[in-house]
mmCIF file of C-alpha atoms in Angstrom:
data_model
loop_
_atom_site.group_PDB
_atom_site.id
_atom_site.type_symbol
_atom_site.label_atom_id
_atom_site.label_comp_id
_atom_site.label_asym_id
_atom_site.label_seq_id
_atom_site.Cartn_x
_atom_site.Cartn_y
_atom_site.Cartn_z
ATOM 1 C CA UNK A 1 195.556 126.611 215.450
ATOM 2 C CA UNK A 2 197.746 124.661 212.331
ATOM 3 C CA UNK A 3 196.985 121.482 214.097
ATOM 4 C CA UNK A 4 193.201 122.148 214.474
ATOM 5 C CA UNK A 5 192.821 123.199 210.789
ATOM 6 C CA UNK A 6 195.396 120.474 209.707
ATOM 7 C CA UNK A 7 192.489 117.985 211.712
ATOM 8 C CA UNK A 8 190.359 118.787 209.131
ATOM 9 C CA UNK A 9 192.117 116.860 206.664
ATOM 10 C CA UNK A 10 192.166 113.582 208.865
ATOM 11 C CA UNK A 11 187.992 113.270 208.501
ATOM 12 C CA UNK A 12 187.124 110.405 207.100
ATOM 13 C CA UNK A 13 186.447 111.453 203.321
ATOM 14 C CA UNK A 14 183.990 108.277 202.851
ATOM 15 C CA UNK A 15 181.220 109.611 205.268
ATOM 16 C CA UNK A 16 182.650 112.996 204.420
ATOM 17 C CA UNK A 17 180.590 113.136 201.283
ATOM 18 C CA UNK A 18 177.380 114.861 202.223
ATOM 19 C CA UNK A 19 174.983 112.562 200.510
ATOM 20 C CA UNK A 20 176.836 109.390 202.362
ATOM 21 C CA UNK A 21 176.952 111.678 205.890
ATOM 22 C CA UNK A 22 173.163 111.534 205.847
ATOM 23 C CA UNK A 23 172.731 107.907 205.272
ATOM 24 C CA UNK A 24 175.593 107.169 207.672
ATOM 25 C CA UNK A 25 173.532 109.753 210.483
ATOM 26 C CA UNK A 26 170.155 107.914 209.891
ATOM 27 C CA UNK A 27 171.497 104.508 210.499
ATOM 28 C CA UNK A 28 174.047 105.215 213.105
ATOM 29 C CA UNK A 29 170.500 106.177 215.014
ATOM 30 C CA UNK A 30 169.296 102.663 214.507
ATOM 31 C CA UNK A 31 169.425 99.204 214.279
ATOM 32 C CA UNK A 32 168.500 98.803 210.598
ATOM 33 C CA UNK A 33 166.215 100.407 208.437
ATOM 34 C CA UNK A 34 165.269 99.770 204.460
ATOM 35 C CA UNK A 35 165.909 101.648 201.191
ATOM 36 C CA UNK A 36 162.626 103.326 201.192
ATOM 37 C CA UNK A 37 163.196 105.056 204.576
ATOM 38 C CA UNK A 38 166.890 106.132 203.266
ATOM 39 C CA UNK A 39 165.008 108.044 200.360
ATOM 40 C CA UNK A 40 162.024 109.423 201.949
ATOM 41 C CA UNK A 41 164.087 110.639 204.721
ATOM 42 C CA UNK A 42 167.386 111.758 202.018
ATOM 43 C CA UNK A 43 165.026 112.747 199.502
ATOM 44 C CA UNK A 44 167.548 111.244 196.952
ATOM 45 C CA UNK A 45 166.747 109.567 193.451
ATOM 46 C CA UNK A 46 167.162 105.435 193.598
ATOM 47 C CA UNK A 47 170.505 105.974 191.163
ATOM 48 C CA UNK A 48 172.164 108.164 193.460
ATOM 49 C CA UNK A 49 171.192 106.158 196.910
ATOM 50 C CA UNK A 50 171.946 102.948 195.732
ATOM 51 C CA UNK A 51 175.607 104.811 193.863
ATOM 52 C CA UNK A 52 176.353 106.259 197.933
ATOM 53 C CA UNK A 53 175.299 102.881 198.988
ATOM 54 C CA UNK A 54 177.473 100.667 197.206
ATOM 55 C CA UNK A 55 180.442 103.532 198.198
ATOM 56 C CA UNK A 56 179.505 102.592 201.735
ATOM 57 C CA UNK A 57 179.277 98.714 201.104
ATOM 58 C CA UNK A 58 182.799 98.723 199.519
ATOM 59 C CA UNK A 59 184.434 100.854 202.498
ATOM 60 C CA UNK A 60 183.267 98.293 204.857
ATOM 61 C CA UNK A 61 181.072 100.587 206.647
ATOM 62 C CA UNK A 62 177.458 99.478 205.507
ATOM 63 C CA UNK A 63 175.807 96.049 204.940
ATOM 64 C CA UNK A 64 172.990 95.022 203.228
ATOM 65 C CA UNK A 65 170.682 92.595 203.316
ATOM 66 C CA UNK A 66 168.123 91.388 200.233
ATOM 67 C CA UNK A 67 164.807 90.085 201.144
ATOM 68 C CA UNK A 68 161.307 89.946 200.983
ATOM 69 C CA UNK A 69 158.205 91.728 202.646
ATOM 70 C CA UNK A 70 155.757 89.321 201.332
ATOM 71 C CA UNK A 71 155.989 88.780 197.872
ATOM 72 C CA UNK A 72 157.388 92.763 197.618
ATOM 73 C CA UNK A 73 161.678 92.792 197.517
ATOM 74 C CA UNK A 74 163.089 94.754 200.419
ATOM 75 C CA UNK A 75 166.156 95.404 200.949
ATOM 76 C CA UNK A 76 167.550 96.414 204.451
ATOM 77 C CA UNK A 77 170.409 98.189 205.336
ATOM 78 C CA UNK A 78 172.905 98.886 208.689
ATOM 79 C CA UNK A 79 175.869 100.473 209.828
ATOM 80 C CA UNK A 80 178.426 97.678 210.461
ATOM 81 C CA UNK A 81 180.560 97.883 213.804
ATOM 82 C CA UNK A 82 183.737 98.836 211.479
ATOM 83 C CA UNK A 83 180.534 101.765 210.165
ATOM 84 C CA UNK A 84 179.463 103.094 213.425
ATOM 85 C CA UNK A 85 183.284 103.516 214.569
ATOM 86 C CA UNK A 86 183.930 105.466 211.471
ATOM 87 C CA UNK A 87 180.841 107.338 212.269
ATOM 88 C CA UNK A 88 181.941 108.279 215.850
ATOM 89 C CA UNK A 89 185.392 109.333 215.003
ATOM 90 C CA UNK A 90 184.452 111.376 212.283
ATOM 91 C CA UNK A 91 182.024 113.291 214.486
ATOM 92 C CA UNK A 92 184.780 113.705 217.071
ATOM 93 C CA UNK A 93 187.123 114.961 214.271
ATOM 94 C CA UNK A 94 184.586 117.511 213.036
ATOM 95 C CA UNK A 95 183.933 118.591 216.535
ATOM 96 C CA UNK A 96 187.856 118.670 217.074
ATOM 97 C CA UNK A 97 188.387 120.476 214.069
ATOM 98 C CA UNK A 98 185.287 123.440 214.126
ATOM 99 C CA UNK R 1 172.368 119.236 221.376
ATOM 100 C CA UNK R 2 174.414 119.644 218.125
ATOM 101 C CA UNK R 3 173.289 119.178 215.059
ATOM 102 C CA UNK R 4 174.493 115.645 214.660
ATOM 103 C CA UNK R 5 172.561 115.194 217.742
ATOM 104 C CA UNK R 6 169.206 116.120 216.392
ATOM 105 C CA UNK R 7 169.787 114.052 212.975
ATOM 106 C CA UNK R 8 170.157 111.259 215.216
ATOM 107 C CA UNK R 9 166.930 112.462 216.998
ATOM 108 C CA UNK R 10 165.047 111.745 213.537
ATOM 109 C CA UNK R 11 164.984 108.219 213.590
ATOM 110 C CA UNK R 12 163.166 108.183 217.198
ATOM 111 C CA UNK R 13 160.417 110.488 215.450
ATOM 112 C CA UNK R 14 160.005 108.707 212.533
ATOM 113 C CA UNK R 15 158.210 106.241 214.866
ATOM 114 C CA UNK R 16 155.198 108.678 215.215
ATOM 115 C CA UNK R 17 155.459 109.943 211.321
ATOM 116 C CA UNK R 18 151.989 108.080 210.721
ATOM 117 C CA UNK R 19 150.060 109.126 214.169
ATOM 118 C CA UNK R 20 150.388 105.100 215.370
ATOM 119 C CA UNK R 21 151.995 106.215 218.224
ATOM 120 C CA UNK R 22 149.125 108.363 219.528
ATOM 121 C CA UNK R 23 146.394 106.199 218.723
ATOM 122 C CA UNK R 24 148.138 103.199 219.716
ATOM 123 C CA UNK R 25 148.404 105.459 223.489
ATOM 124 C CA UNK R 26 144.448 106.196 222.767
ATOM 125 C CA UNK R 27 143.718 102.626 222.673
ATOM 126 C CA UNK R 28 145.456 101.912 225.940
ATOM 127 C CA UNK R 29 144.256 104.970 227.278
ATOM 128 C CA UNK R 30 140.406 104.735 226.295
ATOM 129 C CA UNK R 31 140.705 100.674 227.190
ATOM 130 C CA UNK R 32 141.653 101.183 230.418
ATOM 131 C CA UNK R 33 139.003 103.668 231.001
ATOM 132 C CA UNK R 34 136.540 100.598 229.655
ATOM 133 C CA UNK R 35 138.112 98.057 231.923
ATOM 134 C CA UNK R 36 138.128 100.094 234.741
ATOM 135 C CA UNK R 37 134.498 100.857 234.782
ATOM 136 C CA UNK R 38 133.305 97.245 233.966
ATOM 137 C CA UNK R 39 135.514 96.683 237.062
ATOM 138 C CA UNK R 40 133.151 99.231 238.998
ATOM 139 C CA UNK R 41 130.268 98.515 237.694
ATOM 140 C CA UNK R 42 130.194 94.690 237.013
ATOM 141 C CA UNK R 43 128.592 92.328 240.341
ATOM 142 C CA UNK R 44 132.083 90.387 242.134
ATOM 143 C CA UNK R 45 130.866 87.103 240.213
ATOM 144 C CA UNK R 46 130.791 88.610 236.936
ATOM 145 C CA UNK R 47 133.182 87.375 233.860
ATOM 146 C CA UNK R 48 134.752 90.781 234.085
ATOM 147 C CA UNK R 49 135.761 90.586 237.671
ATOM 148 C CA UNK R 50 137.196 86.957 236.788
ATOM 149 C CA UNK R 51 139.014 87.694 233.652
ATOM 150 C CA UNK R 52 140.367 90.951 233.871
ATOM 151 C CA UNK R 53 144.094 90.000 233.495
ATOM 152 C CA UNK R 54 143.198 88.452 230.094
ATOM 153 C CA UNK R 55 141.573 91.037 229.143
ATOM 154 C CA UNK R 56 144.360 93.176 229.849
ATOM 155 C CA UNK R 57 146.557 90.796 227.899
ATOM 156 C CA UNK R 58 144.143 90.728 225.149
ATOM 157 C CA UNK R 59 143.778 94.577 224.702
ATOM 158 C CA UNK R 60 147.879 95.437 225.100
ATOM 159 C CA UNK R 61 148.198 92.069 222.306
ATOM 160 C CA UNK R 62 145.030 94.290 220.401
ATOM 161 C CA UNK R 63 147.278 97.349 220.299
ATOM 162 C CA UNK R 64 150.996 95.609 219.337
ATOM 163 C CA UNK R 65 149.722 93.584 216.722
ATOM 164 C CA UNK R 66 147.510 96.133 215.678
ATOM 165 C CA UNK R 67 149.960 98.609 215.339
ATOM 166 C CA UNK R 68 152.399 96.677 213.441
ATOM 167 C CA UNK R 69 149.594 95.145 211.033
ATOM 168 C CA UNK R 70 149.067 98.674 209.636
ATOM 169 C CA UNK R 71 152.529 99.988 209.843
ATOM 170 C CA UNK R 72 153.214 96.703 207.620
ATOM 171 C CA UNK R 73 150.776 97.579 205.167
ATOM 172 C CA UNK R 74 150.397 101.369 204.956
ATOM 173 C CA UNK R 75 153.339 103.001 206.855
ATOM 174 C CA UNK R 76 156.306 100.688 205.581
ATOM 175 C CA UNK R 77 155.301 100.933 201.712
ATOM 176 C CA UNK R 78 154.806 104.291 202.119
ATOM 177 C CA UNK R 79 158.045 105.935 204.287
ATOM 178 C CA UNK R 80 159.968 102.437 204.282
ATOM 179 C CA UNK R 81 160.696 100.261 207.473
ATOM 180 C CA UNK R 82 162.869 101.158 210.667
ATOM 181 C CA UNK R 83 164.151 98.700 213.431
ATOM 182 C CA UNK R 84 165.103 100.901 216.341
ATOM 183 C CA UNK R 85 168.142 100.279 218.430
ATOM 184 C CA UNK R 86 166.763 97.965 222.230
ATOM 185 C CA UNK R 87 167.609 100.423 224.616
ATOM 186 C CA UNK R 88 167.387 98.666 227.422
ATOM 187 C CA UNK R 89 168.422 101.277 230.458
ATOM 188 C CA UNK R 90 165.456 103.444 229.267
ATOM 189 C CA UNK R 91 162.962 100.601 229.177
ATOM 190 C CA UNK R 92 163.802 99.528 232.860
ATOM 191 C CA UNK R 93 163.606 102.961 233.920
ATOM 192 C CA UNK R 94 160.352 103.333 232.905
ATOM 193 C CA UNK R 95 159.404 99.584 234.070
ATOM 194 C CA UNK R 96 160.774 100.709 237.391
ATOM 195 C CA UNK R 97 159.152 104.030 237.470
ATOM 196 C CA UNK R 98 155.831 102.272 236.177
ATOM 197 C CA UNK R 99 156.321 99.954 238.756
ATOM 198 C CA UNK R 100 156.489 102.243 241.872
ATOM 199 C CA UNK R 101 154.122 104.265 240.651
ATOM 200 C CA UNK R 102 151.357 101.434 240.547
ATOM 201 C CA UNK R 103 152.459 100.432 243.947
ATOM 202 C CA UNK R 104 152.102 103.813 244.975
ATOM 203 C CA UNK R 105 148.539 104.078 243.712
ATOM 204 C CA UNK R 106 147.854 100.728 244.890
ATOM 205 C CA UNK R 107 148.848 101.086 248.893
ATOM 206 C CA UNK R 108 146.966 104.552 248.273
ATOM 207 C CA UNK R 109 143.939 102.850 247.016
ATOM 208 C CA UNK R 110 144.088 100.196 249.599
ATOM 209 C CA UNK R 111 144.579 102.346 252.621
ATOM 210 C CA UNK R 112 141.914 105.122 250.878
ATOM 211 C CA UNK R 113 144.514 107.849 250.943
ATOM 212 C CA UNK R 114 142.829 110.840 248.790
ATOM 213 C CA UNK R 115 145.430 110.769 245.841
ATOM 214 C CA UNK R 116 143.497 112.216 243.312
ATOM 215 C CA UNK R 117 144.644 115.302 244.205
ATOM 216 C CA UNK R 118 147.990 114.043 242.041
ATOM 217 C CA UNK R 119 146.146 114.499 238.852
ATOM 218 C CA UNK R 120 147.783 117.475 237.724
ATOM 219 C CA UNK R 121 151.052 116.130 239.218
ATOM 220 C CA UNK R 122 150.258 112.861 236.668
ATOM 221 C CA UNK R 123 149.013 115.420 234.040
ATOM 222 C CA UNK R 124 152.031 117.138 233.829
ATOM 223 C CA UNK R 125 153.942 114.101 233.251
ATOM 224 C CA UNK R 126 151.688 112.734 230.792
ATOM 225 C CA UNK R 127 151.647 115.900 228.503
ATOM 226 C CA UNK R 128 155.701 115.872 229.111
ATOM 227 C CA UNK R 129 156.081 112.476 227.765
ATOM 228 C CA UNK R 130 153.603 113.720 225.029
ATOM 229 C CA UNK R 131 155.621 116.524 224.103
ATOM 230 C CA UNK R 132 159.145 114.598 224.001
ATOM 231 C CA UNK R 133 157.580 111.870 221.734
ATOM 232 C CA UNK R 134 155.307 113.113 219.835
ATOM 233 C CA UNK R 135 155.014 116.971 219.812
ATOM 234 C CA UNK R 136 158.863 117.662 219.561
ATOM 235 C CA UNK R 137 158.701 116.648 215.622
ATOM 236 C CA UNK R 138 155.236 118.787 214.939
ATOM 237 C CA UNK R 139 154.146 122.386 217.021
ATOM 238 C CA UNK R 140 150.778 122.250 216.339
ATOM 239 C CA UNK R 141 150.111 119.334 218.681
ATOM 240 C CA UNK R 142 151.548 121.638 221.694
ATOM 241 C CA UNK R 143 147.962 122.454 221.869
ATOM 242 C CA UNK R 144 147.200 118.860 222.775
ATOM 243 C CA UNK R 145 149.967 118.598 225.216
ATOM 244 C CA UNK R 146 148.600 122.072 227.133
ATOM 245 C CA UNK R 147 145.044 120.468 226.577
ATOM 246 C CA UNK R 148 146.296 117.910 228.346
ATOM 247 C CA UNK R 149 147.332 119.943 231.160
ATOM 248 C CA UNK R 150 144.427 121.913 231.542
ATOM 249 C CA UNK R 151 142.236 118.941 231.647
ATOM 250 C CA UNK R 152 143.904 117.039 234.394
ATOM 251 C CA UNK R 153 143.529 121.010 236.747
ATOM 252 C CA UNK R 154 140.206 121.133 235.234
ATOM 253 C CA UNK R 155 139.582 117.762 236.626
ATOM 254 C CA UNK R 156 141.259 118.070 239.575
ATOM 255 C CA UNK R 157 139.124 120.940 240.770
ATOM 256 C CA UNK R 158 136.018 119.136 239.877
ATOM 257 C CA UNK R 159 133.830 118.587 243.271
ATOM 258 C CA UNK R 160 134.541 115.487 244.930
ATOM 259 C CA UNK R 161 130.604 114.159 244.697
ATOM 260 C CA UNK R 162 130.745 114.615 240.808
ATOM 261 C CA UNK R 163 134.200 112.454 240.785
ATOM 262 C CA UNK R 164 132.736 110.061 243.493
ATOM 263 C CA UNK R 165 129.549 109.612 241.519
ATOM 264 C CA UNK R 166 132.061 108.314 238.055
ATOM 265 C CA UNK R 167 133.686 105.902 240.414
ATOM 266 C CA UNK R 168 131.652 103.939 241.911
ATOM 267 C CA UNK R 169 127.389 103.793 242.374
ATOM 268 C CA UNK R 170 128.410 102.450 246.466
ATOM 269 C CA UNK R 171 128.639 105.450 249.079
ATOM 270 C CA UNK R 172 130.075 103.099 251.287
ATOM 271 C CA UNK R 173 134.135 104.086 249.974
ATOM 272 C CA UNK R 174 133.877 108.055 249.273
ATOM 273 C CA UNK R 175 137.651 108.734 249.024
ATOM 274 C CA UNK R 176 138.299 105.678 246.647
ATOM 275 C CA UNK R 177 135.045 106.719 244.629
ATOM 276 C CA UNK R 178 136.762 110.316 244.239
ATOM 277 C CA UNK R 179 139.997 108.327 243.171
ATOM 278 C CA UNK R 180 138.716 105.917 240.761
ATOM 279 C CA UNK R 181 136.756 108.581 239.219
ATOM 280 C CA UNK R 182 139.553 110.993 239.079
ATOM 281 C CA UNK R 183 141.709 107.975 237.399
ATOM 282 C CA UNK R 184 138.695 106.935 234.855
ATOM 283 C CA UNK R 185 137.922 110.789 233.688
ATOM 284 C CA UNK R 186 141.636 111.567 233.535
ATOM 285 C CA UNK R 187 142.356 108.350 231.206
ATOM 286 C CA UNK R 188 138.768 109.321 228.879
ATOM 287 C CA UNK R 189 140.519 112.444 228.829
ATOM 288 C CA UNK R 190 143.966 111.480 227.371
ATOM 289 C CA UNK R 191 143.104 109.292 225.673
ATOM 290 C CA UNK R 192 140.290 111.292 223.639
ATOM 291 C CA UNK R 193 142.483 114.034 223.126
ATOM 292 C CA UNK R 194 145.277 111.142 222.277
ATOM 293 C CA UNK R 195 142.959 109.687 219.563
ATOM 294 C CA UNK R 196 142.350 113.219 217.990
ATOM 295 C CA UNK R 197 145.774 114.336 217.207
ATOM 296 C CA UNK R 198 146.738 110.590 216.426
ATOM 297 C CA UNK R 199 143.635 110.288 214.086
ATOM 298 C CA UNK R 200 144.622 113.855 212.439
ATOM 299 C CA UNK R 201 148.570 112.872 211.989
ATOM 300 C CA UNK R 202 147.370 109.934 210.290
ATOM 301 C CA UNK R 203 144.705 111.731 207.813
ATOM 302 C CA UNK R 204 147.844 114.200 207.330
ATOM 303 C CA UNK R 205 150.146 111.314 206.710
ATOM 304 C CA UNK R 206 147.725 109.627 204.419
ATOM 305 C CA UNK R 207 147.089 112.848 202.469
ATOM 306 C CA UNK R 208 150.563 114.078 202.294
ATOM 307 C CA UNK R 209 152.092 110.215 201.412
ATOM 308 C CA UNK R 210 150.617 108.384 198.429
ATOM 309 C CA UNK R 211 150.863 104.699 198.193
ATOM 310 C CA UNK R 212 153.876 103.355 196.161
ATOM 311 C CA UNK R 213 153.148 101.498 192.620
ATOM 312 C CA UNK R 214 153.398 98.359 193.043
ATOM 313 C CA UNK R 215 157.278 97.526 192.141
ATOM 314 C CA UNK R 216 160.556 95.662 193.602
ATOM 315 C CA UNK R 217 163.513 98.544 194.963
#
C-alpha cells in the first residue's frame, strides 16, 4: 500500500499540471493539431495556453511549428516522441497509483 | 474505457463537430443512388454506360476536395485545424471488408441470387457505423441511426414488384430488378436521412460558432 501511494509521487509533474494534462491528452490523440483547436477544445485564454505551451516546449515534450494558412499565421503544435512517452508513462503511473 | 480513454476519443469526434462528415456520406450516398440509376436507365451506348468509372472518380474527388475546401474556410477558423494520426490497420480492414463485400454483391448480382433480403443485415451495419462516428458525440441523432434501421426493414418488406419496378423498366431479370432496387432505395434512404442530420449539425455548428475577427494567434 506505501509503495502504491509513494507511486504517486513518481508522476511526471510537467503533464501533471491539469491545464498541460489536457493539451498533452488532445495531442497524444493525434498527429498535430493548431492553437485554435487547443483553446476551443481547453476553453483556455491565449495567455494561459501559450504560458502551458511554452512549459511543454521547454520540457521537451511539445513542438511547434509557425506558419501560414494563407495569408492568416497558424501555428501548429505536436507531441514529440520524448512527449508521447511521457504521456504513456504517466498514464500507467496514475493507473498504478489509483 | 477510462477516462483517459474517452479524452483521447475527442479528437476522432472533432472530425464530425461541423456535420462534414454526414453530408460528405450524403453525397456519396445520394451519388451513388444517381449513378446507379443512369446505369439502369441509360441505352448500353450511352456516355453514362462508357464513363462511369470517371464519374465515380469525379464524384469521390467532388466530395474530398469539397470537404476540405469548407473545413479550410469555415471549420478551421472557427474550431482550429486537426491532422489525425494514419491508422493504417483500420483502413485495410475496412478496404478488405469493402472489398469482399462488393465481391459478394457482385457474384450475387451476376448469378441473380435474391440478396436483397440483406438489407436490414446492411442496415444494421450502416446505422452502427453511424452511431460509432457520428452519434456517439451527440444523442439526438440516435433517432437517425434507428431511422436508419427502420428504413432498411421497411424496405425490405416492400413487395418485390414495387422494388423490381425502381430497378430496372426490363422484366426480363426480376431477381436483379428486386436487387438493384433494393440497393438504389436503400442508398436514397441513407443518404437523405444522412444529409438531414449533417445539414442540421452544420446550421447548429454555424449558429453556436461565430467566425473569428480577422487576426494572427
Amino acid at each position: 500500500m506505501n509503495q502504491q501511494i509513494r507511486s504517486i509521487a513518481d508522476l511526471d509533474r510537467v503533464i501533471h499540471e491539469p491545464g498541460r494534462l489536457m493539451i498533452a491528452a488532445l495531442l497524444f490523440a493525434v498527429d498535430r493539431a493548431d492553437f485554435v483547436y487547443l483553446q476551443h477544445e481547453t476553453d483556455m485564454n491565449k495567455g494561459t495556453l501559450s504560458s502551458h505551451l511554452a512549459r511543454l516546449e521547454e520540457a521537451g515534450y511539445v513542438a511547434v511549428t509557425k506558419t501560414y494558412r494563407g495569408k492568416v499565421p497558424q501555428t501548429l503544435l505536436c507531441l514529440t516522441g520524448a512527449g508521447r512517452k511521457a504521456f504513456e508513462q504517466y498514464r500507467r503511473n496514475l493507473k498504478k497509483a489509483l | 474505457m477510462d477516462h483517459v480513454g474517452n479524452l483521447l476519443a475527442r479528437p476522432r469526434l472533432y472530425y464530425n463537430i461541423d456535420g462534414l462528415g454526414e453530408l460528405g456520406g450524403s453525397v456519396m450516398c445520394l451519388g451513388y443512388a444517381l449513378l446507379l440509376w443512369l446505369l439502369m436507365r441509360s441505352p448500353a451506348d450511352s456516355v453514362w454506360q462508357r464513363s462511369s468509372l470517371f464519374a465515380f472518380i469525379g464524384l469521390m474527388s467532388l466530395i474530398h476536395y469539397g470537404t476540405k475546401a469548407v473545413k479550410t474556410r469555415i471549420t478551421y477558423p472557427r474550431t482550429g485545424f486537426v491532422e489525425y494520426r494514419k491508422r493504417w490497420h483500420t483502413a485495410a480492414i475496412a478496404a478488405v471488408l469493402g472489398a469482399l463485400a462488393s465481391a459478394g454483391l457482385a457474384v450475387g448480382f451476376r448469378r441473380s441470387w435474391d440478396i436483397s433480403m440483406l438489407a436490414p443485415l446492411t442496415g444494421l451495419i450502416f446505422a452502427a457505423v453511424y452511431g460509432d462516428n457520428f452519434a456517439r458525440a451527440v444523442r439526438w441523432k440516435w433517432i437517425f441511426a434507428g431511422a436508419m434501421v427502420l428504413a432498411s426493414f421497411a424496405i425490405a418488406v416492400l413487395p418485390a414488384d414495387v422494388l423490381g419496378a425502381l430497378g430496372s423498366e426490363s422484366p426480363a431479370h426480376p431477381d436483379r430488378a428486386k436487387l438493384l432496387g433494393t440497393i438504389l432505395l436503400s442508398l436514397m434512404a441513407y443518404g437523405t436521412m444522412l444529409l438531414i442530420s449533417g445539414g442540421i449539425s452544420f446550421w447548429l455548428y454555424l449558429r453556436h460558432t461565430p467566425a473569428p475577427a480577422q487576426e494572427g494567434q
